[in-house]
XYZ file of C-alpha atoms in Angstrom:
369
model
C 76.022 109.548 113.788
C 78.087 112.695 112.900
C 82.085 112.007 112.783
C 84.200 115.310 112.249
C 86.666 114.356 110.431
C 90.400 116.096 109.286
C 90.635 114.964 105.635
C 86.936 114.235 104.735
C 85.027 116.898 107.042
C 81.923 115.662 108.452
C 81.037 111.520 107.906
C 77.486 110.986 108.449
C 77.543 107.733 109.345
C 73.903 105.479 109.028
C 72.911 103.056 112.051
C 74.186 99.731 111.037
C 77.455 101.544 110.096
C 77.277 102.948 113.632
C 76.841 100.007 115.536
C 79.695 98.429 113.919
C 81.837 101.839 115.276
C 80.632 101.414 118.320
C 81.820 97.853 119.242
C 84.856 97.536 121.468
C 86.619 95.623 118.907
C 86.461 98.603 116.414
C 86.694 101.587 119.568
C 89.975 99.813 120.482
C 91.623 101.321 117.434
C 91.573 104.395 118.999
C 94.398 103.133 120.865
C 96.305 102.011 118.073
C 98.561 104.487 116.411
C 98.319 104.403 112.554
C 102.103 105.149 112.376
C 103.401 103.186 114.889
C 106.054 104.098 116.407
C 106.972 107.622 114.348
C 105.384 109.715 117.366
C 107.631 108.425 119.789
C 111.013 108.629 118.001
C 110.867 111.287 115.658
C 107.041 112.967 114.640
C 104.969 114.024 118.003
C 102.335 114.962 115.230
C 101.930 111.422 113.856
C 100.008 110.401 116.660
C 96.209 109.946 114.533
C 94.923 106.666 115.003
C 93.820 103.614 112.963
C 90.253 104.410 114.207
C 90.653 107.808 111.987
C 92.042 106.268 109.056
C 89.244 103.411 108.941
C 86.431 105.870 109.226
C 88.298 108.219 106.462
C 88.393 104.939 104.302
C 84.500 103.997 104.651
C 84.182 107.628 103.379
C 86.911 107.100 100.532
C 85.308 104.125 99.293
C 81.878 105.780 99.539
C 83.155 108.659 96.580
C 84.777 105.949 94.903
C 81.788 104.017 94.305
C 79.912 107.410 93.654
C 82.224 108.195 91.308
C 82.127 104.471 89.500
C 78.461 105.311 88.966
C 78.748 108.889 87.495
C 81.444 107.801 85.088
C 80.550 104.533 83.987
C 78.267 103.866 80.956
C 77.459 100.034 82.634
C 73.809 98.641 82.312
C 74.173 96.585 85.950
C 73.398 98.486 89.177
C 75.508 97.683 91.788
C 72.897 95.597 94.640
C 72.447 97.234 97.963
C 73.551 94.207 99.622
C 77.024 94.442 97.740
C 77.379 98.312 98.405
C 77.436 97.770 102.062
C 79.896 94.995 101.849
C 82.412 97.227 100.139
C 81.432 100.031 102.719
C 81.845 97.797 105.918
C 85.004 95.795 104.002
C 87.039 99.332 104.059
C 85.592 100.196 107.357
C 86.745 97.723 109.458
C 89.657 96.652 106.810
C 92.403 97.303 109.497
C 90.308 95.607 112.823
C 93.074 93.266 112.615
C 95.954 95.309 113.664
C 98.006 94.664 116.509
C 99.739 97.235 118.861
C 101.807 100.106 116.942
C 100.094 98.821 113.802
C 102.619 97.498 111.337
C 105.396 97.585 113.869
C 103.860 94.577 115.584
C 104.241 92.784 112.546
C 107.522 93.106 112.729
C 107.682 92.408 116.434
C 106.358 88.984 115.285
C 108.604 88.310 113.072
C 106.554 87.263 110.054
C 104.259 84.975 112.031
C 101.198 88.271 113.008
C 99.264 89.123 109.814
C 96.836 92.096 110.184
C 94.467 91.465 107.476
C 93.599 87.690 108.464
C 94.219 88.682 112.043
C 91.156 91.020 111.691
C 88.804 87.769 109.270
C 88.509 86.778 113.156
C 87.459 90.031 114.710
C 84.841 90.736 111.513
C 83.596 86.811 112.507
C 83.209 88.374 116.374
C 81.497 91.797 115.588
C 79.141 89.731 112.917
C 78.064 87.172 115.814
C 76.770 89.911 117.985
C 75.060 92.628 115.051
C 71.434 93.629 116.079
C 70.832 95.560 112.616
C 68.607 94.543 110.130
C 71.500 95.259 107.453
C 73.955 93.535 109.584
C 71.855 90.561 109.799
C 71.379 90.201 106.097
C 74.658 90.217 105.508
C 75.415 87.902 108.062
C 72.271 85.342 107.036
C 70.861 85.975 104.022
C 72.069 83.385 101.351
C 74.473 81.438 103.241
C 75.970 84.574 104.373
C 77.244 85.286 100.950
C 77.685 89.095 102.443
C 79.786 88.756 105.201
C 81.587 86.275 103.270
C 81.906 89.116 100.684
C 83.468 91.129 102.904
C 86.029 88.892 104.730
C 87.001 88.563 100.871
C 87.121 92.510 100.058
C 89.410 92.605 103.459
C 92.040 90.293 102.088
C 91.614 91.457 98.242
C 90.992 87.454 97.561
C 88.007 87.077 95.134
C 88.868 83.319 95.114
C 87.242 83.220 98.404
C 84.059 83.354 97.548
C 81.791 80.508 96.957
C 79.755 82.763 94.628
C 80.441 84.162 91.099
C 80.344 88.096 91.353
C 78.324 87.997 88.070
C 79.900 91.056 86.496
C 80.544 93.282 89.667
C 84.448 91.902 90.129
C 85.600 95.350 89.276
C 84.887 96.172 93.089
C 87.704 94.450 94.190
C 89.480 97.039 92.565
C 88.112 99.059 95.363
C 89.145 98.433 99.465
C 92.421 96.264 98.736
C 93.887 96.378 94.982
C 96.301 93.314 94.604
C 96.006 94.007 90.827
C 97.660 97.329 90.567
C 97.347 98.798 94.104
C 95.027 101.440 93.427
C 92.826 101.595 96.368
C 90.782 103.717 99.330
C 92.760 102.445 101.697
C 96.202 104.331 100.300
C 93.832 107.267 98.714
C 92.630 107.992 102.582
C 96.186 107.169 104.644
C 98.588 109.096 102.088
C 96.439 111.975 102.611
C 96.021 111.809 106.145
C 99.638 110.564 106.911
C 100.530 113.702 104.914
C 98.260 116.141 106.583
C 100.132 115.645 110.103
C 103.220 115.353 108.946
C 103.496 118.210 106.564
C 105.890 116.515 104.462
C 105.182 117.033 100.501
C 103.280 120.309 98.795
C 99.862 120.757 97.642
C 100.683 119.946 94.456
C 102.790 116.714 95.195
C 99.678 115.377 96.360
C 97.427 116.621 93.605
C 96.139 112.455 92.464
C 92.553 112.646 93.744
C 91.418 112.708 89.785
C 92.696 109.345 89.580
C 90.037 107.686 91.839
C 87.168 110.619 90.811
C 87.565 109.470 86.677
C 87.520 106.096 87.613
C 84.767 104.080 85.493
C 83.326 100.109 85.376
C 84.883 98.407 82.405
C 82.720 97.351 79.737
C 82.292 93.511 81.181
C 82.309 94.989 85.037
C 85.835 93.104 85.989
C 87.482 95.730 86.517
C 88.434 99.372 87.310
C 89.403 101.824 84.487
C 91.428 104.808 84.948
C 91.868 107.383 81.557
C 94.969 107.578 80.120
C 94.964 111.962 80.901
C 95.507 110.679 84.593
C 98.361 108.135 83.695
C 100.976 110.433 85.282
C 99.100 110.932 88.209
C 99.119 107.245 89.032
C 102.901 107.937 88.737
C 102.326 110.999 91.197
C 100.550 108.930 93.969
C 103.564 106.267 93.904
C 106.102 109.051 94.264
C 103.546 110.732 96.908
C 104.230 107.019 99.287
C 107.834 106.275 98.394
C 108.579 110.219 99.656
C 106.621 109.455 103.040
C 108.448 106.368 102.780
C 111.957 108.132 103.047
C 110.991 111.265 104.777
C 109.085 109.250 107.782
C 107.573 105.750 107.921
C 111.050 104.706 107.595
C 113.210 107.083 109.320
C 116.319 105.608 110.571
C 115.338 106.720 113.831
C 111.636 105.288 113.874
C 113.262 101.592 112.557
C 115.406 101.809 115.594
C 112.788 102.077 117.669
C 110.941 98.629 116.056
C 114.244 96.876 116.519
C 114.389 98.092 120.404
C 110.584 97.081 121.094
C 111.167 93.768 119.478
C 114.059 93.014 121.388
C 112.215 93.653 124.307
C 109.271 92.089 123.950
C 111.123 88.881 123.030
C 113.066 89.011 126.245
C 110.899 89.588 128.635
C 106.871 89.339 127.363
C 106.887 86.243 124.673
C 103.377 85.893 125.744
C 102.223 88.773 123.916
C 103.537 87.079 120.517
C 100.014 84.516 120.736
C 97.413 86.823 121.244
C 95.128 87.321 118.312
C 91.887 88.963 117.824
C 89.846 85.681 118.922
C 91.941 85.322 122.092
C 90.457 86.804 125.301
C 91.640 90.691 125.964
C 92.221 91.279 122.529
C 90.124 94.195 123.019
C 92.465 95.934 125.735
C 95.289 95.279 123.739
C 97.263 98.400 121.958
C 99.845 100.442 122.694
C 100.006 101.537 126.420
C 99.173 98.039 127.174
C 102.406 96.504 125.630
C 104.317 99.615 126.969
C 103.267 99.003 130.683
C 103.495 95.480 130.072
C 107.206 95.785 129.310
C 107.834 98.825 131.395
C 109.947 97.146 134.412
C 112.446 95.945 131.255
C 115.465 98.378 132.033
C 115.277 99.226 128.314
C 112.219 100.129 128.095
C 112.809 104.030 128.824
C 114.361 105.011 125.822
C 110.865 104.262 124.191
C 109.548 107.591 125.320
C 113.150 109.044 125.471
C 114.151 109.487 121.834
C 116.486 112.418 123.182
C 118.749 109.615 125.056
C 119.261 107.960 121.709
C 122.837 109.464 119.859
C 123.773 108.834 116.587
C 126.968 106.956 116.680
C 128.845 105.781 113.328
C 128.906 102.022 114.133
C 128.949 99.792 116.865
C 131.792 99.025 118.732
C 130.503 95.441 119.631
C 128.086 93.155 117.744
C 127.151 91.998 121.549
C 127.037 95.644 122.625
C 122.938 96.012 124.027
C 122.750 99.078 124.393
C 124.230 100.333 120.493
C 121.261 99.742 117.573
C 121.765 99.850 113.964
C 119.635 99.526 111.435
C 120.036 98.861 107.432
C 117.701 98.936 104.707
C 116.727 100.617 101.762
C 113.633 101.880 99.664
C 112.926 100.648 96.206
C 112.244 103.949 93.485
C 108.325 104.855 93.209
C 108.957 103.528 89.654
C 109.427 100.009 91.130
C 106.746 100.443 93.578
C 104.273 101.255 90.343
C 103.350 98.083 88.675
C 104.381 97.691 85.050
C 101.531 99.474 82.549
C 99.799 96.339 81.438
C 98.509 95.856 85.240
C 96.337 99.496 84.798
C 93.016 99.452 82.708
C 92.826 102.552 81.056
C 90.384 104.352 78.767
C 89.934 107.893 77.117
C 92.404 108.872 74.716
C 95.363 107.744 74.394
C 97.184 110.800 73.031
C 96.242 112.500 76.088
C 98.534 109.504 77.884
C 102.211 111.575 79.465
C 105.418 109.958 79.499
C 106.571 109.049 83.452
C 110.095 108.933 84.176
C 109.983 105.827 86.294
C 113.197 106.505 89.148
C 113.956 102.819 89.843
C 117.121 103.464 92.329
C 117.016 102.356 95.987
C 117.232 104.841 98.872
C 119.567 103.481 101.494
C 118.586 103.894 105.211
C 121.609 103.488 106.892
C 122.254 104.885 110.929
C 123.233 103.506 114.195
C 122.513 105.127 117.350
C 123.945 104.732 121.273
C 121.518 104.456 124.001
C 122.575 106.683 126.511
């Protein structure tokens, strides 16, 4: 199977990768837009889908591990069986999502999380798999493979029943929760960034970061060299500006606020489906949206000209007035303290970073009209 793709070019994809594609659980993401609600309030071209950005991170983590092996001076080989598990882990590492991605999160209120949402849609696609790869992972030793992967998903190594016997440095790879270097922000900030047009070429020159990468010497974890330091710097200023200039518009966090209000008035059933409940597989974003259409609200969802920016609201009780407050913590806060990166090379070669620690306020209130 031949994907052409916008950030990676053409994705040859194998058989057991495509039948995973192919289910309905994974096709429904093509109905789920990675950015939520931005194309609706304030970015028409934000409309790519989660679909796109799980594909593009298969890919990512693909290099990665490509890369690993180039640079790395490490006796153990990587088995087959645990390749594929990082492969399908950042494949299907946002199945979980609900409508509008992490705007339904919010909708929730705390109680919807995407990453064990999707443990239960993995468990689904692994019950039906027909490939001989699939089925190893899902039977051979206990099922140590798709338990791998359930554990890559969540970035929880303590899930496993297994030692990793000196190949824990790929959690390092599909979700970081050491020092958040990982495929899944490599592939999104540049595909976020390609629609929107927001920062320059060289704002998002951090690729070498990931392509340097090497095993450390007792395989636990992932090294980056010092020379790329700043860059690691670079790819945390790269999110906090799409941060400010988009995912959190004042605008787009309106919009969240209106659908949840909504929702909560009128559709409370929506709040209990998860990916094991029945229709899980028809339910994204035009769903909810004609399931909450008759709410007299529900309009100024695809009307972001009827929304006017007001200074305050005249009434706390005042429906039809939205404001929202918040702020954005400096890339330098975002950017885990040093001792959390492994690095190697040489350590004159290391720049300086000027970490800017200051919170952006996002401030606005706007009249529905």
């Amino acid at each position: 199977m031949l994907i052409e793709d916008e950030v990676h070019g053409v994705i040859e994809l194998p058989s057991f990768i495509e039948e995973l594609v192919n289910h309905k659980l994974f096709q429904r993401l093509k109905s789920i837009k990675q950015l939520g609600l931005l194309s609706l309030a304030e970015r028409p071209n934000g409309d790519h889908t989660r679909y796109e950005h799980c594909i593009g991170t298969y890919k990512s983590a693909q290099v990665q591990l490509n890369a690993l092996r180039r640079n790395s001076n490490y006796e153990l080989d990587l088995p087959v069986w645990c390749r594929h598990a990082v492969e399908i882990a950042a494949l299907l590492h946002d199945i979980g999502h609900g409508p509008f991605s992490h705007n339904w999160e919010s909708v929730c209120g705390g109680s919807f999380d995407h990453e064990h949402n999707g443990l239960m849609c993995v468990d689904i696609m692994f019950k039906e798999v027909k490939s001989k790869e699939l089925l190893a992972l899902r039977n051979d030793n206990n099922g140590r493979g798709l338990q791998l992967i359930k554990a890559l998903i969540v970035g929880e190594s303590e899930r496993l029943s297994f030692p990793m016997m000196g190949h824990g440095y790929i959690f390092d790879i599909v979700h970081n929760s050491r020092c958040g270097l990982d495929v899944d922000k490599w592939d999104y900030l540049r595909r976020d960034n390609l629609r929107l047009q927001i920062l320059t070429e060289e704002q998002m020159q951090f690729d070498e970061i990931f392509q340097n990468a090497r095993i450390s010497s007792d395989g636990q974890r992932i090294e980056y060299r010092y020379e790329d330091y700043h860059l690691i710097y670079k790819l945390f200023e790269a999110r906090w500006g799409l941060h400010v200039a988009a995912y959190r518009l004042p605008k787009s966090l309106a919009f969240d606020v209106l659908l949840k209000k909504i929702v909560h008035r009128n559709q409370k059933k929506l709040l209990e489906i998860r990916g094991g409940s029945s229709g899980w597989d028809s339910f994204h974003d035009n769903e909810v949206l004609q399931q909450i259409a008759s709410d007299p609200q529900a309009i100024y969802l695809s009307a972001p000209e009827r929304w006017h920016k007001t200074q305050s609201c005249d009434h706390d009780d005042d429906d039809d007035c939205i404001c929202v407050k918040s702020e954005k913590p400096g890339p330098g806060v975002d950017m885990k303290p040093d001792e959390f990166y492994a690095l190697y090379g040489d350590k004159t070669k290391k720049r300086s970073i000027i970490r800017q620690m200051t919170s952006t306020p996002i401030r606005a209130c706007y009249k529905l009209q």
